[in-house]
Amino acid sequence: MITFTVNGSQQSLDIDPSTPLLWAIRENLQLTGTKFGCGVAQCGACTVHLNGQPVRSCVTPIAAAQGALVTTIEGLESAEGDLHPVQDAWIAEQVPQCGYCQSGQIMSAVALLEQNANPDDAAINSAMSGNICRCGMYGRIRKAIKRAAGESVVGVFDPKANNPQEASNV
Amino acid sequence: MSKLGKWSRRGFIAGGVVVGGGLVIGVALRQGDRRGDVISSVTTDGDELLNIWVKINEAGEITAIVPHSEMGQGAQTALAQMLADEMDAKWSDVGFEEAPATDDYANWALGKGFILGDAAVPEVLVPTVDGAFYQVAKAMRLQITGGSASVRTTGVHGMRVAGAAAREMLIKAAAGKWQVAESELTASESVISHTASGRTATYAELASAAALFTPSPTPKLKDVADFKIMGKYVQRHDIPSKVDGSAQFGIDAQVPGMQYAAIKAAPVFGSAVASVDSSKAEQRAGVTQVVNLGNAVAVVASGYWLAEQALKDVDVKWTATSNDRVNTESLREQFRKDITDAATNGTSESDVELGNYAEAFAAAERVLEATYEVPFLAHACMEPMNATASVNGDMCEVWVGAQNPMGFRYEVAAALELDPENVTVHQHFMGGGFGRRSIADSAIQAAMIAREVGTPVKLIWSRAEDMQHDIYRPGVASKFRAAVAADGQVLAWDNVYHEKHEPAEAPVIPYAIAAQHIHYTDSPTHLPFGPWRSVDHSQHGFFTEAFFDEVAEAAGEDPYQLRRKLLADKPRHLKVLDLAAEKAGWGEPVAQGKGRGISLQESFGSLVAQVVDVTLTDGKIGVDRVVCAVDAGFAVSPDGFVAQMESGISYGLSAALYGEISVENGAVQQTAFHDYPVVRMQDSPVIETHILNSGETIGGAGEPGTPGIAPALANAIYQATGTRVRKLPVSQYDFNYRVEEQEELI
């Protein structure tokens, strides 16, 4: 029997202790926001927090979660139901396309900002290098992290400015 | 209420009662009367169906019914913008639902767009034409999200017309109610107003009266100057559910009593199961059954991980095939030989024959020749292929993310020999599509396994299975010759290649070269082909635009300036090219160890120019910046459009830098992202997109960004290193050594 806390609620699972945390979360607890991408810790889609640290849940045995605190994407909202500032920034920058990798991206970004309130580009590269986005939204992820960190967002294209010079001659 | 309706089972079985008794013939449904079936599948109590692609409920919520799937391209939002704008609806009232996979939602607009060659003339939407095209699309069972077609076909031919027709019906209803002329009424923000009397009525109040009118097939559409929602920044409707984990992808389907399956298909395409020993696997705890599908073996268990572990214990022998000795090198040799033979023997078929090219080559001062090659590519969607299925007697349900849900319905029905009427596809979000999710292979497998075990089954492919059983962008060789006169004039262009798919015009060049011969031959392989983002443009964009730079060098011209010169009669192309060059600072000095390359590509009705900046560091190429200028006629949802350019460029960049599927003993070798690397955060360039709204026919967004990145990159690398990259991916080059492989001068 593995006993651990997921998003603030205590869980006990009677399963093979070598079962990856990913499948316990998705199948036993039916929290499907955490995704399966590769199963070999190369893509980051399965990223969750284990005692506050980002881990790839596809290669983390459930036994490692014994007595631990696990946070998934479903656990980022506040008790009042408000989105986490990183989630808000993700909406503001219109980050997701297909959206499949974004739970993992957000969990990595939240962990980064908890350790480094003002990450520079190198810190972002380092913290986010394990998360693949096949839709290629890296530029928007970078902007959203900086937005969430409270930095001014410097972009080459501001959609709200509507690119008047090029877009006006319709 | 969620703005994002997903198709519910309830919609199929409990709908059908329409309050007010007004049933309206949809714009799309002209021939015959199928109203009953369709209306029952898209309405619930209290809904008023204004026409087949829009409904209004009593709360005033307006729902666009969208016959396209969402894989991140944002088309559903853009389509809703087109409908809402023509309808003069209040944007915050507008949501959408994805249409069900039934024949009545055959994507007639897509068929029409293809058949008319994208002639965007809404006036042609007369009833007979509509009906004819509808029948064509239905016969083709089109409900496809692909070809960058959602906005330019469904949007242009369907959504705008439906929205404008609905608006006219609402105005008629108000005119009747107040006994005033229609011309005295105005519509804005979901309210009809009569200024003279000060009366107003909301769309919700007028819906049931409006539903009594027959929609016009030729409503008056807005001029661009009157657009209020089209062309404006809006937030995509699907995004909130994608940041809190609630979005339901195919892999997230939960069906009561469901078991899990892992699968291993024959490593060589065409091979079959010769023998299978499942005794060891069946002894494992949680394993219920091992299923032999003939060309694949699946383990069914109480959890996916248990099934995957047990699959390793199944001992499968596979039959030998004639392709067991095929490898990457033998394929490359085959391709090069087949195109050379076809050109030599005159057995090739022609795309373009222009001028007297034989004479032009004979008269040339210089003839340069080069062969370009690209490897096979996998799609590598983030969400591995999967499907959940339940088979109960002659009924089947499938839960899946599909680019072609109606096609899936028919394919599953055919595989299980069921009546398609008895197959229900529950469409989900797709964790990437890129063409891969147009094929129903995993859905068919899931249904066959579910039938075998008698319970619902969720089948998930491992990442290795996903890499090794894709439908691949083919490996292709393309051989060029160009004739250049002593004064630098480009006299002739000759190009022979293999693997002719779609779009037919992919190898065609826009440049005014008087003599051209563009031709192709077959060179079949045992690897299955599938559409890969931008399809044939994905290889020909690289081939033609990279070789063009070689021609420019031979002609003694700057590659941008030679393009300009040969596009003198194509102002739209020139404008896009010039904008990219200007924004990127073309012509400014480029430092030692850096390079700048340009490309121009027309595809799916859109023009895209790209300028790429690279830096050479310790023999490795880093991509610093991509400047992209694009003219798609009109960008309906500008931020979503820009996101599509960024995504298309990034997808093409992964392939150009790293992508290669290799074959050994007939089998694909790659298993995950260590041997099939893709662009990550640290090697992702800044991408700068500039939109030109020319007002021409609307073009696509999802694919046109992809083809131009590889050639612009190769051209930049040449400036930085002196090496011509004629074979992708770039990662196989060691730029510590300059490759002095000059073009062959004859």
PDB file of N, CA, C and O in Angstrom, chain A residues 18 20 23 26-27 30 32-33 35-37 42 73 87 91 94 96-98 100 125 129 132 134-136 138 140 142 159 166 169-170, chain B residues 71-72 224 236 242-243 249 251-252 254 260 303-305 379-380 432 463 639 643-644 646-647 650-651 672-674 679-680 682 691 693:
ATOM      1  N   SER A  18       6.443  -0.668  -8.355  1.00  0.00           N
ATOM      2  CA  SER A  18       7.265  -0.174  -9.463  1.00  0.00           C
ATOM      3  C   SER A  18       6.431   0.520 -10.547  1.00  0.00           C
ATOM      4  O   SER A  18       6.980   1.035 -11.520  1.00  0.00           O
ATOM      5  N   PRO A  20       4.935   3.254 -12.611  1.00  0.00           N
ATOM      6  CA  PRO A  20       5.288   4.685 -12.681  1.00  0.00           C
ATOM      7  C   PRO A  20       4.170   5.576 -12.113  1.00  0.00           C
ATOM      8  O   PRO A  20       2.983   5.303 -12.304  1.00  0.00           O
ATOM      9  N   TRP A  23       1.140   6.609 -14.355  1.00  0.00           N
ATOM     10  CA  TRP A  23      -0.031   5.759 -14.600  1.00  0.00           C
ATOM     11  C   TRP A  23      -0.916   5.667 -13.364  1.00  0.00           C
ATOM     12  O   TRP A  23      -2.136   5.526 -13.479  1.00  0.00           O
ATOM     13  N   ARG A  26      -2.877   8.920 -13.650  1.00  0.00           N
ATOM     14  CA  ARG A  26      -3.843   8.955 -14.760  1.00  0.00           C
ATOM     15  C   ARG A  26      -4.936   7.897 -14.626  1.00  0.00           C
ATOM     16  O   ARG A  26      -6.108   8.166 -14.870  1.00  0.00           O
ATOM     17  N   GLU A  27      -4.527   6.670 -14.267  1.00  0.00           N
ATOM     18  CA  GLU A  27      -5.500   5.576 -14.296  1.00  0.00           C
ATOM     19  C   GLU A  27      -6.161   5.351 -12.935  1.00  0.00           C
ATOM     20  O   GLU A  27      -7.383   5.218 -12.857  1.00  0.00           O
ATOM     21  N   GLN A  30      -7.417   8.963 -11.884  1.00  0.00           N
ATOM     22  CA  GLN A  30      -8.155   9.580 -12.991  1.00  0.00           C
ATOM     23  C   GLN A  30      -7.918  11.082 -13.120  1.00  0.00           C
ATOM     24  O   GLN A  30      -8.809  11.852 -13.492  1.00  0.00           O
ATOM     25  N   THR A  32      -6.274  13.180 -15.486  1.00  0.00           N
ATOM     26  CA  THR A  32      -5.703  12.970 -16.819  1.00  0.00           C
ATOM     27  C   THR A  32      -5.000  14.195 -17.388  1.00  0.00           C
ATOM     28  O   THR A  32      -4.557  14.181 -18.539  1.00  0.00           O
ATOM     29  N   GLY A  33      -4.890  15.249 -16.591  1.00  0.00           N
ATOM     30  CA  GLY A  33      -4.165  16.437 -17.079  1.00  0.00           C
ATOM     31  C   GLY A  33      -2.688  16.166 -17.286  1.00  0.00           C
ATOM     32  O   GLY A  33      -2.035  16.801 -18.108  1.00  0.00           O
ATOM     33  N   LYS A  35       0.278  14.121 -18.819  1.00  0.00           N
ATOM     34  CA  LYS A  35       0.238  13.367 -20.078  1.00  0.00           C
ATOM     35  C   LYS A  35       1.386  12.371 -20.239  1.00  0.00           C
ATOM     36  O   LYS A  35       2.507  12.585 -19.759  1.00  0.00           O
ATOM     37  N   PHE A  36       1.086  11.332 -20.994  1.00  0.00           N
ATOM     38  CA  PHE A  36       2.096  10.377 -21.454  1.00  0.00           C
ATOM     39  C   PHE A  36       2.619  10.852 -22.805  1.00  0.00           C
ATOM     40  O   PHE A  36       1.833  11.035 -23.740  1.00  0.00           O
ATOM     41  N   GLY A  37       3.946  11.058 -22.886  1.00  0.00           N
ATOM     42  CA  GLY A  37       4.496  11.474 -24.171  1.00  0.00           C
ATOM     43  C   GLY A  37       5.511  10.507 -24.732  1.00  0.00           C
ATOM     44  O   GLY A  37       5.514  10.212 -25.921  1.00  0.00           O
ATOM     45  N   GLN A  42      12.113  11.836 -21.836  1.00  0.00           N
ATOM     46  CA  GLN A  42      12.762  12.674 -22.846  1.00  0.00           C
ATOM     47  C   GLN A  42      11.918  13.864 -23.288  1.00  0.00           C
ATOM     48  O   GLN A  42      12.431  14.731 -23.991  1.00  0.00           O
ATOM     49  N   ILE A  73      -1.059  19.275 -12.520  1.00  0.00           N
ATOM     50  CA  ILE A  73      -1.647  20.474 -13.123  1.00  0.00           C
ATOM     51  C   ILE A  73      -2.995  20.810 -12.493  1.00  0.00           C
ATOM     52  O   ILE A  73      -3.337  21.988 -12.329  1.00  0.00           O
ATOM     53  N   GLN A  87      -0.465  30.017 -15.125  1.00  0.00           N
ATOM     54  CA  GLN A  87      -1.571  29.643 -16.027  1.00  0.00           C
ATOM     55  C   GLN A  87      -2.193  30.884 -16.661  1.00  0.00           C
ATOM     56  O   GLN A  87      -2.518  30.893 -17.851  1.00  0.00           O
ATOM     57  N   ILE A  91      -2.440  31.983 -20.730  1.00  0.00           N
ATOM     58  CA  ILE A  91      -3.611  32.440 -21.492  1.00  0.00           C
ATOM     59  C   ILE A  91      -3.321  33.796 -22.126  1.00  0.00           C
ATOM     60  O   ILE A  91      -3.604  34.021 -23.303  1.00  0.00           O
ATOM     61  N   GLN A  94      -1.403  33.419 -25.076  1.00  0.00           N
ATOM     62  CA  GLN A  94      -2.001  32.459 -26.028  1.00  0.00           C
ATOM     63  C   GLN A  94      -0.970  31.391 -26.409  1.00  0.00           C
ATOM     64  O   GLN A  94      -0.676  31.172 -27.586  1.00  0.00           O
ATOM     65  N   PRO A  96      -0.760  27.781 -25.789  1.00  0.00           N
ATOM     66  CA  PRO A  96      -0.965  26.423 -26.318  1.00  0.00           C
ATOM     67  C   PRO A  96      -1.478  26.398 -27.746  1.00  0.00           C
ATOM     68  O   PRO A  96      -2.245  27.272 -28.159  1.00  0.00           O
ATOM     69  N   GLN A  97      -1.045  25.419 -28.479  1.00  0.00           N
ATOM     70  CA  GLN A  97      -1.716  25.106 -29.743  1.00  0.00           C
ATOM     71  C   GLN A  97      -2.464  23.789 -29.525  1.00  0.00           C
ATOM     72  O   GLN A  97      -3.583  23.804 -29.059  1.00  0.00           O
ATOM     73  N   CYS A  98      -1.805  22.657 -29.826  1.00  0.00           N
ATOM     74  CA  CYS A  98      -2.530  21.408 -29.552  1.00  0.00           C
ATOM     75  C   CYS A  98      -2.747  21.253 -28.050  1.00  0.00           C
ATOM     76  O   CYS A  98      -3.724  20.673 -27.617  1.00  0.00           O
ATOM     77  N   TYR A 100      -1.127  19.567 -25.761  1.00  0.00           N
ATOM     78  CA  TYR A 100      -0.845  18.292 -25.095  1.00  0.00           C
ATOM     79  C   TYR A 100       0.358  18.384 -24.155  1.00  0.00           C
ATOM     80  O   TYR A 100       0.358  17.779 -23.089  1.00  0.00           O
ATOM     81  N   ASN A 125      16.206  28.499 -20.548  1.00  0.00           N
ATOM     82  CA  ASN A 125      16.666  27.395 -21.403  1.00  0.00           C
ATOM     83  C   ASN A 125      16.972  26.160 -20.570  1.00  0.00           C
ATOM     84  O   ASN A 125      16.602  25.044 -20.918  1.00  0.00           O
ATOM     85  N   SER A 129      14.513  22.893 -20.946  1.00  0.00           N
ATOM     86  CA  SER A 129      15.079  22.109 -22.051  1.00  0.00           C
ATOM     87  C   SER A 129      14.538  20.682 -22.101  1.00  0.00           C
ATOM     88  O   SER A 129      14.632  20.020 -23.123  1.00  0.00           O
ATOM     89  N   ILE A 132       9.439  19.149 -24.452  1.00  0.00           N
ATOM     90  CA  ILE A 132       9.271  19.333 -25.903  1.00  0.00           C
ATOM     91  C   ILE A 132       7.872  19.867 -26.205  1.00  0.00           C
ATOM     92  O   ILE A 132       6.894  19.443 -25.604  1.00  0.00           O
ATOM     93  N   ARG A 134       5.893  20.118 -29.761  1.00  0.00           N
ATOM     94  CA  ARG A 134       5.985  19.856 -31.203  1.00  0.00           C
ATOM     95  C   ARG A 134       5.284  20.941 -32.009  1.00  0.00           C
ATOM     96  O   ARG A 134       5.490  21.037 -33.214  1.00  0.00           O
ATOM     97  N   CYS A 135       4.422  21.724 -31.368  1.00  0.00           N
ATOM     98  CA  CYS A 135       3.832  22.856 -32.072  1.00  0.00           C
ATOM     99  C   CYS A 135       4.798  24.040 -32.081  1.00  0.00           C
ATOM    100  O   CYS A 135       4.501  25.075 -32.676  1.00  0.00           O
ATOM    101  N   GLY A 136       5.926  23.905 -31.364  1.00  0.00           N
ATOM    102  CA  GLY A 136       6.969  24.923 -31.451  1.00  0.00           C
ATOM    103  C   GLY A 136       6.647  26.254 -30.806  1.00  0.00           C
ATOM    104  O   GLY A 136       7.085  27.303 -31.263  1.00  0.00           O
ATOM    105  N   TYR A 138       7.804  27.692 -28.291  1.00  0.00           N
ATOM    106  CA  TYR A 138       8.835  28.059 -27.323  1.00  0.00           C
ATOM    107  C   TYR A 138       8.923  29.562 -27.085  1.00  0.00           C
ATOM    108  O   TYR A 138       9.139  30.005 -25.959  1.00  0.00           O
ATOM    109  N   ARG A 140       6.562  31.758 -27.210  1.00  0.00           N
ATOM    110  CA  ARG A 140       5.445  32.172 -26.357  1.00  0.00           C
ATOM    111  C   ARG A 140       5.618  31.660 -24.930  1.00  0.00           C
ATOM    112  O   ARG A 140       5.238  32.345 -23.973  1.00  0.00           O
ATOM    113  N   ARG A 142       8.464  31.252 -23.457  1.00  0.00           N
ATOM    114  CA  ARG A 142       9.479  32.141 -22.863  1.00  0.00           C
ATOM    115  C   ARG A 142       8.840  33.463 -22.425  1.00  0.00           C
ATOM    116  O   ARG A 142       9.063  33.943 -21.312  1.00  0.00           O
ATOM    117  N   PRO A 159       0.264  41.116 -30.831  1.00  0.00           N
ATOM    118  CA  PRO A 159      -0.974  40.923 -31.596  1.00  0.00           C
ATOM    119  C   PRO A 159      -1.988  42.030 -31.368  1.00  0.00           C
ATOM    120  O   PRO A 159      -2.739  42.379 -32.264  1.00  0.00           O
ATOM    121  N   GLU A 166       1.342  46.930 -41.743  1.00  0.00           N
ATOM    122  CA  GLU A 166       1.169  45.871 -42.736  1.00  0.00           C
ATOM    123  C   GLU A 166      -0.289  45.446 -42.889  1.00  0.00           C
ATOM    124  O   GLU A 166      -0.702  45.016 -43.934  1.00  0.00           O
ATOM    125  N   ASN A 169      -3.655  47.763 -45.131  1.00  0.00           N
ATOM    126  CA  ASN A 169      -3.945  47.941 -46.553  1.00  0.00           C
ATOM    127  C   ASN A 169      -4.804  46.810 -47.122  1.00  0.00           C
ATOM    128  O   ASN A 169      -4.443  46.159 -48.083  1.00  0.00           O
ATOM    129  N   VAL A 170      -5.932  46.576 -46.485  1.00  0.00           N
ATOM    130  CA  VAL A 170      -6.788  45.498 -46.977  1.00  0.00           C
ATOM    131  C   VAL A 170      -7.761  46.022 -48.036  1.00  0.00           C
ATOM    132  O   VAL A 170      -8.137  47.170 -47.996  1.00  0.00           O
TER     133      VAL A 170
ATOM    134  N   MET B  71      -6.640  20.630 -33.604  1.00  0.00           N
ATOM    135  CA  MET B  71      -5.362  20.026 -33.249  1.00  0.00           C
ATOM    136  C   MET B  71      -4.366  21.107 -32.887  1.00  0.00           C
ATOM    137  O   MET B  71      -3.173  20.919 -32.944  1.00  0.00           O
ATOM    138  N   GLY B  72      -4.919  22.273 -32.535  1.00  0.00           N
ATOM    139  CA  GLY B  72      -4.042  23.351 -32.110  1.00  0.00           C
ATOM    140  C   GLY B  72      -3.953  24.475 -33.107  1.00  0.00           C
ATOM    141  O   GLY B  72      -3.364  25.506 -32.841  1.00  0.00           O
ATOM    142  N   VAL B 224     -14.748  44.237 -46.451  1.00  0.00           N
ATOM    143  CA  VAL B 224     -13.677  44.173 -45.449  1.00  0.00           C
ATOM    144  C   VAL B 224     -13.738  45.357 -44.489  1.00  0.00           C
ATOM    145  O   VAL B 224     -13.519  45.222 -43.288  1.00  0.00           O
ATOM    146  N   ARG B 236      -8.248  32.495 -28.263  1.00  0.00           N
ATOM    147  CA  ARG B 236      -8.779  31.208 -28.721  1.00  0.00           C
ATOM    148  C   ARG B 236      -9.624  30.563 -27.629  1.00  0.00           C
ATOM    149  O   ARG B 236      -9.276  30.575 -26.454  1.00  0.00           O
ATOM    150  N   LYS B 242      -6.706  24.115 -21.862  1.00  0.00           N
ATOM    151  CA  LYS B 242      -5.384  23.533 -22.125  1.00  0.00           C
ATOM    152  C   LYS B 242      -4.324  24.049 -21.141  1.00  0.00           C
ATOM    153  O   LYS B 242      -3.152  23.684 -21.266  1.00  0.00           O
ATOM    154  N   VAL B 243      -4.719  24.904 -20.214  1.00  0.00           N
ATOM    155  CA  VAL B 243      -3.761  25.324 -19.184  1.00  0.00           C
ATOM    156  C   VAL B 243      -4.136  24.788 -17.808  1.00  0.00           C
ATOM    157  O   VAL B 243      -3.350  24.921 -16.866  1.00  0.00           O
ATOM    158  N   PHE B 249      -8.193  14.914 -24.430  1.00  0.00           N
ATOM    159  CA  PHE B 249      -7.607  14.354 -25.637  1.00  0.00           C
ATOM    160  C   PHE B 249      -8.080  12.904 -25.770  1.00  0.00           C
ATOM    161  O   PHE B 249      -8.617  12.326 -24.819  1.00  0.00           O
ATOM    162  N   ILE B 251      -6.517  10.226 -25.611  1.00  0.00           N
ATOM    163  CA  ILE B 251      -5.882   9.358 -24.621  1.00  0.00           C
ATOM    164  C   ILE B 251      -6.541   9.492 -23.243  1.00  0.00           C
ATOM    165  O   ILE B 251      -6.327   8.650 -22.371  1.00  0.00           O
ATOM    166  N   ASP B 252      -7.335  10.545 -23.053  1.00  0.00           N
ATOM    167  CA  ASP B 252      -7.963  10.799 -21.751  1.00  0.00           C
ATOM    168  C   ASP B 252      -9.357  10.181 -21.626  1.00  0.00           C
ATOM    169  O   ASP B 252     -10.000  10.302 -20.575  1.00  0.00           O
ATOM    170  N   GLN B 254     -12.426   8.081 -20.782  1.00  0.00           N
ATOM    171  CA  GLN B 254     -12.697   7.146 -19.684  1.00  0.00           C
ATOM    172  C   GLN B 254     -14.021   6.455 -19.983  1.00  0.00           C
ATOM    173  O   GLN B 254     -15.043   7.106 -20.087  1.00  0.00           O
ATOM    174  N   TYR B 260      -6.884  -1.883 -20.616  1.00  0.00           N
ATOM    175  CA  TYR B 260      -5.828  -1.164 -21.341  1.00  0.00           C
ATOM    176  C   TYR B 260      -5.044  -2.129 -22.218  1.00  0.00           C
ATOM    177  O   TYR B 260      -4.814  -3.276 -21.829  1.00  0.00           O
ATOM    178  N   GLY B 303      -4.153  -2.356 -16.432  1.00  0.00           N
ATOM    179  CA  GLY B 303      -3.528  -1.036 -16.501  1.00  0.00           C
ATOM    180  C   GLY B 303      -2.568  -1.001 -17.678  1.00  0.00           C
ATOM    181  O   GLY B 303      -2.089  -2.048 -18.135  1.00  0.00           O
ATOM    182  N   TYR B 304      -2.287   0.227 -18.181  1.00  0.00           N
ATOM    183  CA  TYR B 304      -1.433   0.306 -19.373  1.00  0.00           C
ATOM    184  C   TYR B 304      -0.016  -0.165 -19.082  1.00  0.00           C
ATOM    185  O   TYR B 304       0.590  -0.903 -19.872  1.00  0.00           O
ATOM    186  N   TRP B 305       0.512   0.222 -17.937  1.00  0.00           N
ATOM    187  CA  TRP B 305       1.902  -0.141 -17.641  1.00  0.00           C
ATOM    188  C   TRP B 305       2.058  -1.659 -17.510  1.00  0.00           C
ATOM    189  O   TRP B 305       3.041  -2.241 -18.003  1.00  0.00           O
ATOM    190  N   HIS B 379       6.006  11.917 -37.902  1.00  0.00           N
ATOM    191  CA  HIS B 379       5.277  13.095 -37.431  1.00  0.00           C
ATOM    192  C   HIS B 379       5.630  13.418 -35.982  1.00  0.00           C
ATOM    193  O   HIS B 379       5.686  14.578 -35.601  1.00  0.00           O
ATOM    194  N   ALA B 380       5.844  12.368 -35.189  1.00  0.00           N
ATOM    195  CA  ALA B 380       6.190  12.529 -33.774  1.00  0.00           C
ATOM    196  C   ALA B 380       5.252  13.498 -33.048  1.00  0.00           C
ATOM    197  O   ALA B 380       5.693  14.451 -32.406  1.00  0.00           O
ATOM    198  N   GLY B 432      -1.517  17.074 -31.283  1.00  0.00           N
ATOM    199  CA  GLY B 432      -0.773  17.126 -32.536  1.00  0.00           C
ATOM    200  C   GLY B 432      -1.444  16.264 -33.582  1.00  0.00           C
ATOM    201  O   GLY B 432      -1.972  15.195 -33.275  1.00  0.00           O
ATOM    202  N   ARG B 463       5.979   5.170 -27.466  1.00  0.00           N
ATOM    203  CA  ARG B 463       6.645   6.134 -28.339  1.00  0.00           C
ATOM    204  C   ARG B 463       7.403   5.402 -29.453  1.00  0.00           C
ATOM    205  O   ARG B 463       7.404   5.842 -30.613  1.00  0.00           O
ATOM    206  N   ASP B 639      -3.602  36.803 -34.456  1.00  0.00           N
ATOM    207  CA  ASP B 639      -2.664  36.184 -33.516  1.00  0.00           C
ATOM    208  C   ASP B 639      -2.597  34.671 -33.734  1.00  0.00           C
ATOM    209  O   ASP B 639      -1.527  34.075 -33.682  1.00  0.00           O
ATOM    210  N   ALA B 643       0.665  32.517 -34.792  1.00  0.00           N
ATOM    211  CA  ALA B 643       1.039  31.287 -34.077  1.00  0.00           C
ATOM    212  C   ALA B 643       1.225  30.129 -35.050  1.00  0.00           C
ATOM    213  O   ALA B 643       2.104  29.276 -34.867  1.00  0.00           O
ATOM    214  N   GLN B 644       0.394  30.095 -36.091  1.00  0.00           N
ATOM    215  CA  GLN B 644       0.548  29.033 -37.094  1.00  0.00           C
ATOM    216  C   GLN B 644       1.850  29.173 -37.867  1.00  0.00           C
ATOM    217  O   GLN B 644       2.489  28.190 -38.208  1.00  0.00           O
ATOM    218  N   GLU B 646       4.626  30.546 -36.664  1.00  0.00           N
ATOM    219  CA  GLU B 646       5.674  30.139 -35.714  1.00  0.00           C
ATOM    220  C   GLU B 646       5.749  28.618 -35.633  1.00  0.00           C
ATOM    221  O   GLU B 646       6.828  28.021 -35.630  1.00  0.00           O
ATOM    222  N   SER B 647       4.581  28.010 -35.565  1.00  0.00           N
ATOM    223  CA  SER B 647       4.533  26.561 -35.413  1.00  0.00           C
ATOM    224  C   SER B 647       5.023  25.849 -36.667  1.00  0.00           C
ATOM    225  O   SER B 647       5.802  24.895 -36.599  1.00  0.00           O
ATOM    226  N   SER B 650       8.758  26.180 -36.868  1.00  0.00           N
ATOM    227  CA  SER B 650       9.429  25.337 -35.874  1.00  0.00           C
ATOM    228  C   SER B 650       9.390  23.864 -36.280  1.00  0.00           C
ATOM    229  O   SER B 650      10.374  23.134 -36.146  1.00  0.00           O
ATOM    230  N   TYR B 651       8.256  23.444 -36.808  1.00  0.00           N
ATOM    231  CA  TYR B 651       8.108  22.042 -37.235  1.00  0.00           C
ATOM    232  C   TYR B 651       9.071  21.731 -38.383  1.00  0.00           C
ATOM    233  O   TYR B 651       9.741  20.695 -38.398  1.00  0.00           O
ATOM    234  N   ALA B 672      12.597   7.060 -29.995  1.00  0.00           N
ATOM    235  CA  ALA B 672      12.153   8.165 -29.120  1.00  0.00           C
ATOM    236  C   ALA B 672      12.884   9.437 -29.552  1.00  0.00           C
ATOM    237  O   ALA B 672      13.363   9.530 -30.687  1.00  0.00           O
ATOM    238  N   PHE B 673      13.007  10.402 -28.654  1.00  0.00           N
ATOM    239  CA  PHE B 673      13.549  11.695 -29.031  1.00  0.00           C
ATOM    240  C   PHE B 673      15.077  11.789 -28.924  1.00  0.00           C
ATOM    241  O   PHE B 673      15.652  12.800 -29.282  1.00  0.00           O
ATOM    242  N   HIS B 674      15.755  10.714 -28.441  1.00  0.00           N
ATOM    243  CA  HIS B 674      17.221  10.743 -28.458  1.00  0.00           C
ATOM    244  C   HIS B 674      17.723  10.425 -29.867  1.00  0.00           C
ATOM    245  O   HIS B 674      18.736  10.946 -30.294  1.00  0.00           O
ATOM    246  N   VAL B 679      13.483  20.286 -32.163  1.00  0.00           N
ATOM    247  CA  VAL B 679      13.872  21.577 -31.590  1.00  0.00           C
ATOM    248  C   VAL B 679      13.347  21.684 -30.162  1.00  0.00           C
ATOM    249  O   VAL B 679      12.204  21.325 -29.877  1.00  0.00           O
ATOM    250  N   ARG B 680      14.196  22.144 -29.282  1.00  0.00           N
ATOM    251  CA  ARG B 680      13.811  22.395 -27.886  1.00  0.00           C
ATOM    252  C   ARG B 680      13.981  23.884 -27.581  1.00  0.00           C
ATOM    253  O   ARG B 680      14.455  24.642 -28.430  1.00  0.00           O
ATOM    254  N   GLN B 682      16.132  25.680 -26.013  1.00  0.00           N
ATOM    255  CA  GLN B 682      17.432  26.349 -26.168  1.00  0.00           C
ATOM    256  C   GLN B 682      17.860  26.506 -27.628  1.00  0.00           C
ATOM    257  O   GLN B 682      18.720  27.306 -27.925  1.00  0.00           O
ATOM    258  N   ILE B 691       2.500  40.230 -41.271  1.00  0.00           N
ATOM    259  CA  ILE B 691       1.344  39.862 -42.088  1.00  0.00           C
ATOM    260  C   ILE B 691       1.064  40.924 -43.133  1.00  0.00           C
ATOM    261  O   ILE B 691       1.016  42.124 -42.820  1.00  0.00           O
ATOM    262  N   ASN B 693      -1.967  41.811 -45.587  1.00  0.00           N
ATOM    263  CA  ASN B 693      -3.336  41.495 -45.990  1.00  0.00           C
ATOM    264  C   ASN B 693      -3.593  42.085 -47.360  1.00  0.00           C
ATOM    265  O   ASN B 693      -3.984  43.234 -47.498  1.00  0.00           O
TER     266      ASN B 693
END
